[in-house]
Amino acid sequence: MVKLKVVSCLLVVVVYMVLSELAFLDYLQKMFQSPKKYAVDISRRNYMYEGYGDVHQTKGQNKEGLPLCPMTSPLLRGGINLTFPSELTLAKVEQKYPHVEHGGRYRPHDCQARHHTAIIIPHRDREHHLKLLLYHLHPFLQRQQLDYSIYVIHQAGNFTFNKARLMNAGVREAMQEREWECLFFHDVDLIPIDDRNIYVCGSNPKHAAVAINKFGFKLPYDAYFGGVTAFTPQQYRTINGFPNNYWGWGCEDDDIGLRVYMAKMRVQRPSLEVGRYKMIRHNHDKGNSVNRERSKYLVNAPENWKRDGLNKDMYEVISRERLPLYTNITVNVGTPTGLHPPP
Ligand code: UD2
Ligand code: MN
């Protein structure tokens, strides 16, 4: 599957490179700054994040009489040894994290968070992965002293999965609830294993999942933009959001990466040491067949991105539930012929 992804999307990328001559090569160099340039020096206690530019500082005033949290959380541990307790149930995870407010919201109790991040997870039939992700992600984010909420955007019905359309819906729904300064888009089966990988946005769109075990803890290809990415609402609007027409598996993340380039932005990345993830092994989902149209859409991305994206909200909310560890928003994303009741 990995080979299929890399080969099929790369093939398109090569085609596109030929079509748009060397500009594209220049793009790969400029935009996808190799992660090593963003080494994070943690030798000094209060290490700063080089390469992230001006990490957005909170505009939050000191409302509840609490001091602002430190620039660098003193709770960080660096690398995490990932373990999953046997017989873990969602109820046990809920009991473990009583400080998470219903709907999956958390704020530090002893200081005023500097950063406010919404985590948006596209989802269907991955309850086991979601449970494991929540088990690790809540303490991971709390150690970073963020004010955060977790939103699971669940596709209703059994028509082919459409990840990018769910993410568009997630942005609209999360932003209705709060003016989040940072939006993290997160595969449900990716567990971050270094808490120095701070879930805040930078001055350019961020690709956080740079070192996944499945790819040998390095980028599978320079233009790779999969797994976990982050945009400020402004950056998201600048690329006209995400494409709506990738039905099934493949290349929608490469399309999004191209949009960042077309919008003349760059991609920021953590170092390979910090941006490490473990992907929970999984087979192919039957409701997410390989998208046979993916290459055609990707080659057309340069003309298409301004026409197809957040400007076409193609979904309807079926239900919104504030569950103990996350807000579950079930949406109907229709089919390629339009919004019908979910099959
Ligand atoms: C890669 C990308 C992923 C996406 C996909 C192609 C990485 C780490 N991730 O993931 O971002 O571009 O290729 O589409 O390279 N999902 C469900 N239910 C389903 C199917 C998908 O919840 O039935 C969600 C879930 O959050 C999952 C994500 O969509 O993590 C991506 O799907 P995948 O994990 O099957 O794809 P994978 O691992 O090849
Ligand atoms: Mn996966």
Coordinates of C-alpha atoms and ligand atoms in Angstrom, one line a residue:
M1 CA 0.0 0.0 0.0
V2 CA 2.8 2.4 0.9
K3 CA 4.5 1.6 -2.4
L4 CA 1.2 2.2 -4.2
K5 CA 0.8 5.5 -2.5
V6 CA 4.4 6.7 -3.1
V7 CA 4.6 5.4 -6.7
S8 CA 1.1 6.6 -7.8
C9 CA 1.3 10.0 -6.3
L10 CA 5.0 10.4 -7.2
L11 CA 4.2 9.5 -10.8
V12 CA 1.7 12.3 -10.8
V13 CA 4.2 14.6 -9.2
V14 CA 6.8 13.7 -11.8
V15 CA 4.2 14.3 -14.6
Y16 CA 3.3 17.6 -13.1
M17 CA 7.0 18.5 -12.7
V18 CA 7.5 17.9 -16.4
L19 CA 4.4 19.9 -17.2
S20 CA 5.4 22.8 -15.1
E21 CA 9.1 22.5 -15.9
L22 CA 11.7 23.4 -13.3
A23 CA 9.5 25.7 -11.3
F24 CA 8.2 22.6 -9.7
L25 CA 11.7 21.4 -8.7
D26 CA 12.3 24.8 -7.2
Y27 CA 9.0 24.3 -5.4
L28 CA 10.1 21.0 -3.9
Q29 CA 13.3 22.6 -2.7
K30 CA 11.9 25.9 -1.4
M31 CA 8.6 24.7 0.0
F32 CA 9.5 21.4 1.6
Q33 CA 12.4 22.6 3.7
S34 CA 14.1 19.3 4.7
P35 CA 13.3 18.7 8.3
K36 CA 16.9 18.6 9.4
K37 CA 16.9 22.4 9.0
Y38 CA 14.4 22.6 11.8
A39 CA 16.5 20.9 14.4
V40 CA 15.2 21.6 17.8
D41 CA 18.0 22.2 20.3
I42 CA 16.7 20.8 23.6
S43 CA 20.0 21.0 25.4
R44 CA 18.9 24.4 26.8
R45 CA 15.9 24.0 29.0
N46 CA 14.0 26.8 27.4
Y47 CA 14.7 25.6 23.9
M48 CA 13.0 27.6 21.1
Y49 CA 11.5 26.2 18.0
E50 CA 13.8 27.2 15.2
G51 CA 12.2 27.2 11.8
Y52 CA 8.7 27.7 13.1
G53 CA 9.1 31.4 12.7
D54 CA 6.9 33.4 14.9
V55 CA 4.8 30.8 16.6
H56 CA 1.5 32.5 17.2
Q57 CA 1.4 34.0 20.6
T58 CA -1.9 34.0 22.4
K59 CA -3.8 37.2 22.3
G60 CA -5.5 35.9 25.4
Q61 CA -5.3 38.3 28.3
N62 CA -4.8 37.1 31.7
K63 CA -8.5 36.6 32.3
E64 CA -8.9 34.4 35.3
G65 CA -6.0 35.9 37.3
L66 CA -3.7 33.0 36.2
P67 CA -0.2 33.7 35.1
L68 CA 0.5 33.0 31.4
C69 CA 2.0 29.5 30.9
P70 CA 5.8 29.5 30.3
M71 CA 7.0 29.8 26.8
T72 CA 8.2 26.2 27.0
S73 CA 6.2 23.8 29.1
P74 CA 8.1 22.4 32.0
L75 CA 6.1 19.2 31.7
L76 CA 7.6 18.0 28.4
R77 CA 9.4 14.7 28.4
G78 CA 10.7 14.3 24.9
G79 CA 10.6 10.8 23.5
I80 CA 7.7 8.6 24.7
N81 CA 7.8 4.9 25.1
L82 CA 4.5 3.9 23.6
T83 CA 2.5 1.2 25.5
F84 CA -1.1 0.2 25.1
P85 CA -2.7 -1.4 28.3
S86 CA -4.4 -4.6 27.5
E87 CA -8.2 -4.7 27.6
L88 CA -8.3 -0.9 27.3
T89 CA -11.9 0.3 26.9
L90 CA -13.1 3.9 26.1
A91 CA -14.7 4.0 29.5
K92 CA -11.3 3.3 31.1
V93 CA -9.8 6.1 29.1
E94 CA -12.6 8.4 30.2
Q95 CA -11.9 7.5 33.9
K96 CA -8.2 8.1 33.4
Y97 CA -8.7 11.7 32.2
P98 CA -11.4 13.3 34.5
H99 CA -10.0 16.8 33.9
V100 CA -11.1 16.8 30.2
E101 CA -14.3 18.7 29.9
H102 CA -17.2 17.1 28.0
G103 CA -16.7 17.6 24.3
G104 CA -13.0 16.9 24.6
R105 CA -11.9 20.4 25.7
Y106 CA -9.0 21.0 28.2
R107 CA -7.4 24.1 29.6
P108 CA -4.3 24.2 31.9
H109 CA -5.5 24.7 35.5
D110 CA -2.5 26.6 36.9
C111 CA -1.7 29.0 34.0
Q112 CA -3.3 30.7 31.1
A113 CA -2.7 28.8 27.9
R114 CA -0.6 30.6 25.3
H115 CA -2.1 28.6 22.4
H116 CA -5.5 27.4 21.4
T117 CA -5.7 24.4 19.0
A118 CA -8.5 22.3 17.5
I119 CA -7.7 18.7 16.6
I120 CA -9.8 17.5 13.7
I121 CA -9.9 13.7 13.1
P122 CA -11.7 12.3 10.0
H123 CA -13.3 9.0 11.0
R124 CA -15.4 6.0 10.2
D125 CA -15.2 2.4 11.6
R126 CA -11.9 3.1 13.5
E127 CA -13.2 3.0 17.0
H128 CA -10.3 0.9 18.3
H129 CA -7.7 3.3 16.8
L130 CA -9.6 6.3 18.2
K131 CA -9.6 4.9 21.7
L132 CA -5.8 4.3 21.5
L133 CA -5.2 7.8 20.0
L134 CA -7.3 9.5 22.8
Y135 CA -5.4 7.5 25.4
H136 CA -2.1 9.0 24.3
L137 CA -3.1 12.3 22.7
H138 CA -4.9 13.9 25.8
P139 CA -1.8 13.6 28.1
F140 CA 0.4 14.6 25.2
L141 CA -1.5 17.9 24.6
Q142 CA -1.9 18.5 28.4
R143 CA 1.9 18.3 28.9
Q144 CA 2.2 21.0 26.2
Q145 CA -0.1 23.3 28.3
L146 CA -2.5 23.9 25.4
D147 CA -6.1 25.0 25.5
Y148 CA -7.4 22.4 23.0
S149 CA -10.5 20.5 21.9
I150 CA -10.7 17.2 20.0
Y151 CA -13.3 16.9 17.2
V152 CA -14.1 13.6 15.5
I153 CA -15.8 14.1 12.1
H154 CA -17.6 10.9 11.4
Q155 CA -18.8 10.0 7.9
A156 CA -22.4 8.7 7.9
G157 CA -23.6 6.0 5.7
N158 CA -21.4 3.5 3.8
F159 CA -20.6 5.4 0.6
T160 CA -16.9 5.6 -0.2
F161 CA -14.9 7.6 2.4
N162 CA -14.0 11.2 1.6
K163 CA -11.3 12.3 4.0
A164 CA -10.7 15.9 2.7
R165 CA -14.4 16.7 2.6
L166 CA -14.8 15.6 6.2
M167 CA -11.9 17.8 7.2
N168 CA -13.6 20.8 5.4
A169 CA -16.7 20.1 7.5
G170 CA -14.6 19.8 10.6
V171 CA -13.1 23.2 10.1
R172 CA -16.5 24.8 9.6
E173 CA -18.0 23.1 12.7
A174 CA -15.0 23.7 15.0
M175 CA -14.7 27.4 14.0
Q176 CA -18.5 27.9 14.7
E177 CA -17.8 26.8 18.2
R178 CA -14.7 28.9 18.8
E179 CA -12.2 31.2 16.9
W180 CA -9.4 28.6 17.1
E181 CA -6.0 30.0 16.2
C182 CA -4.7 26.6 15.0
L183 CA -6.3 23.6 13.3
F184 CA -4.5 20.2 13.4
F185 CA -5.7 17.6 11.0
H186 CA -4.9 14.2 12.4
D187 CA -5.1 10.6 11.0
V188 CA -6.8 8.5 13.7
D189 CA -4.1 5.8 13.6
L190 CA -1.1 8.0 14.1
I191 CA 0.3 8.3 17.6
P192 CA 2.8 11.1 18.3
I193 CA 5.8 9.7 20.3
D194 CA 7.7 12.9 21.2
D195 CA 5.9 15.7 23.1
R196 CA 8.4 18.3 21.8
N197 CA 6.3 18.1 18.6
I198 CA 4.2 21.0 19.7
Y199 CA 0.7 21.2 18.4
V200 CA 0.7 24.9 17.6
C201 CA 0.7 26.6 14.2
G202 CA 3.5 28.5 12.7
S203 CA 3.9 31.3 10.2
N204 CA 3.4 28.8 7.4
P205 CA 1.4 25.6 7.1
K206 CA 2.9 22.8 9.1
H207 CA 3.5 19.1 8.2
A208 CA 4.0 17.5 11.6
A209 CA 4.1 13.7 10.8
V210 CA 7.6 13.7 9.2
A211 CA 9.0 10.6 10.8
I212 CA 6.5 7.6 10.9
N213 CA 7.6 4.1 11.8
K214 CA 5.9 2.8 8.7
F215 CA 8.4 4.8 6.5
G216 CA 11.5 4.1 8.6
F217 CA 11.1 7.4 10.6
K218 CA 11.9 9.6 7.6
L219 CA 10.0 11.3 4.8
P220 CA 8.9 8.8 2.0
Y221 CA 9.4 11.6 -0.5
D222 CA 10.3 15.3 -0.3
A223 CA 6.8 16.6 -1.2
Y224 CA 5.1 14.2 1.3
F225 CA 2.3 16.0 3.2
G226 CA 0.4 13.2 4.8
G227 CA -0.8 12.1 8.2
V228 CA -0.8 15.1 10.5
T229 CA -0.9 18.7 9.2
A230 CA -1.7 22.1 10.7
F231 CA -3.1 25.4 9.4
T232 CA -4.1 28.6 10.9
P233 CA -7.7 29.5 9.8
Q234 CA -6.1 32.2 7.6
Q235 CA -3.7 29.8 6.0
Y236 CA -6.6 27.3 5.4
R237 CA -8.6 30.1 3.7
T238 CA -5.6 31.1 1.6
I239 CA -5.5 27.6 0.0
N240 CA -9.3 27.6 -0.3
G241 CA -9.5 24.7 2.1
F242 CA -9.3 21.1 0.9
P243 CA -10.5 19.4 -2.3
N244 CA -14.0 17.8 -2.1
N245 CA -13.8 15.3 -4.8
Y246 CA -11.3 12.7 -3.7
W247 CA -13.6 9.7 -3.1
G248 CA -11.5 6.9 -1.6
W249 CA -7.9 6.3 -0.8
G250 CA -5.0 8.3 -2.3
C251 CA -3.4 11.7 -3.2
E252 CA -5.8 14.1 -1.4
D253 CA -2.9 14.9 0.9
D254 CA -0.6 15.6 -2.1
D255 CA -3.3 17.9 -3.5
I256 CA -3.3 19.8 -0.3
G257 CA 0.5 20.1 -0.4
L258 CA 0.3 21.5 -3.9
R259 CA -2.3 24.0 -2.8
V260 CA 0.2 25.4 -0.3
Y261 CA 2.6 25.9 -3.1
M262 CA 0.1 27.4 -5.4
A263 CA -0.8 29.9 -2.7
K264 CA 2.9 30.8 -2.5
M265 CA 3.4 29.5 1.0
R266 CA 6.0 27.0 2.3
V267 CA 5.7 24.0 4.5
Q268 CA 7.3 24.0 8.0
R269 CA 8.3 20.8 9.6
P270 CA 9.7 19.6 13.0
S271 CA 13.0 17.8 13.0
L272 CA 13.0 14.1 12.2
E273 CA 14.0 13.6 15.9
V274 CA 10.9 15.4 17.2
G275 CA 8.3 14.7 14.5
R276 CA 8.1 10.9 15.2
Y277 CA 4.9 8.9 15.1
K278 CA 3.8 5.3 15.3
M279 CA 1.1 4.3 12.9
I280 CA -1.2 1.6 14.3
R281 CA -0.9 -1.2 11.8
H282 CA -4.1 -1.7 9.8
N283 CA -5.4 -3.3 6.7
H284 CA -7.2 -1.4 3.9
D285 CA -10.7 -0.2 4.9
K286 CA -13.4 -1.7 2.7
G287 CA -15.2 1.6 2.6
N288 CA -12.1 3.4 1.3
S289 CA -11.2 1.8 -2.0
V290 CA -8.3 3.1 -4.0
N291 CA -9.5 6.2 -5.8
R292 CA -8.9 5.5 -9.5
E293 CA -9.4 9.1 -10.3
R294 CA -6.7 10.3 -7.9
S295 CA -4.0 11.0 -10.5
K296 CA -6.4 12.9 -12.7
Y297 CA -7.5 15.2 -9.9
L298 CA -3.9 15.7 -8.7
V299 CA -2.6 16.8 -12.2
N300 CA -5.6 19.2 -12.4
A301 CA -5.0 20.6 -8.9
P302 CA -3.2 23.8 -10.2
E303 CA -6.3 24.8 -12.2
N304 CA -8.8 23.3 -9.8
W305 CA -7.8 24.5 -6.3
K306 CA -9.5 27.9 -6.5
R307 CA -12.7 26.4 -7.7
D308 CA -13.1 23.4 -5.4
G309 CA -12.5 23.7 -1.6
L310 CA -14.0 25.5 1.4
N311 CA -16.1 27.6 -1.0
K312 CA -18.3 24.6 -1.6
D313 CA -19.4 23.2 1.8
M314 CA -20.8 19.9 0.6
Y315 CA -22.0 18.3 3.8
E316 CA -24.9 18.3 6.3
V317 CA -24.6 17.7 10.0
I318 CA -26.6 14.8 11.2
S319 CA -25.7 14.9 14.9
R320 CA -23.4 16.7 17.3
E321 CA -22.5 15.0 20.5
R322 CA -20.4 16.3 23.4
L323 CA -18.8 13.0 24.5
P324 CA -16.4 12.8 27.5
L325 CA -13.2 12.8 25.5
Y326 CA -14.2 14.4 22.2
T327 CA -16.9 16.2 20.2
N328 CA -18.4 13.7 17.8
I329 CA -19.9 15.4 14.7
T330 CA -21.6 12.9 12.3
V331 CA -22.0 14.3 8.8
N332 CA -23.5 13.3 5.5
V333 CA -21.0 14.1 2.8
G334 CA -23.2 12.8 0.0
T335 CA -21.8 11.2 -3.1
P336 CA -20.2 12.5 -6.3
T337 CA -23.7 13.3 -7.6
G338 CA -24.7 15.4 -4.7
L339 CA -26.0 15.5 -1.1
H340 CA -28.5 12.7 -0.7
P341 CA -29.6 11.1 2.5
P342 CA -26.7 8.8 3.5
P343 CA -27.0 5.4 1.9
Ligands
UD2_1 C1 -2.1 7.8 4.0 C2 -2.0 9.2 4.7 C3 -3.4 9.7 4.9 C4 -4.2 9.8 3.6 C5 -4.2 8.4 2.9 C6 -4.7 8.5 1.5 C7 0.0 9.0 6.0 C8 0.5 8.8 7.4 N1 -1.4 9.1 6.0 O1 -2.7 7.1 5.1 O2 -3.3 11.1 5.4 O3 -3.6 10.7 2.7 O4 -2.8 7.9 2.8 O5 -6.0 8.8 1.5 O6 0.7 9.0 5.0 N2 -10.2 6.8 7.8 C9 -11.2 6.3 8.6 N3 -12.0 5.3 8.1 C10 -11.8 4.7 6.9 C11 -10.7 5.2 6.1 C12 -9.9 6.2 6.6 O7 -11.4 6.8 9.7 O8 -12.5 3.8 6.6 C13 -9.4 8.0 8.2 C14 -8.5 7.7 9.4 O9 -8.4 8.9 10.2 C15 -7.3 7.3 8.7 C16 -7.2 8.3 7.6 O10 -8.6 8.4 7.2 O11 -6.1 7.4 9.5 C17 -6.4 7.9 6.4 O12 -6.8 6.7 5.9 P1 -5.8 5.4 6.0 O13 -5.2 5.3 7.4 O14 -6.5 4.2 5.6 O15 -4.7 5.7 4.9 P2 -3.1 5.5 5.0 O16 -2.6 4.9 6.3 O17 -2.6 4.9 3.8
MN2 MN -3.3 4.8 8.2

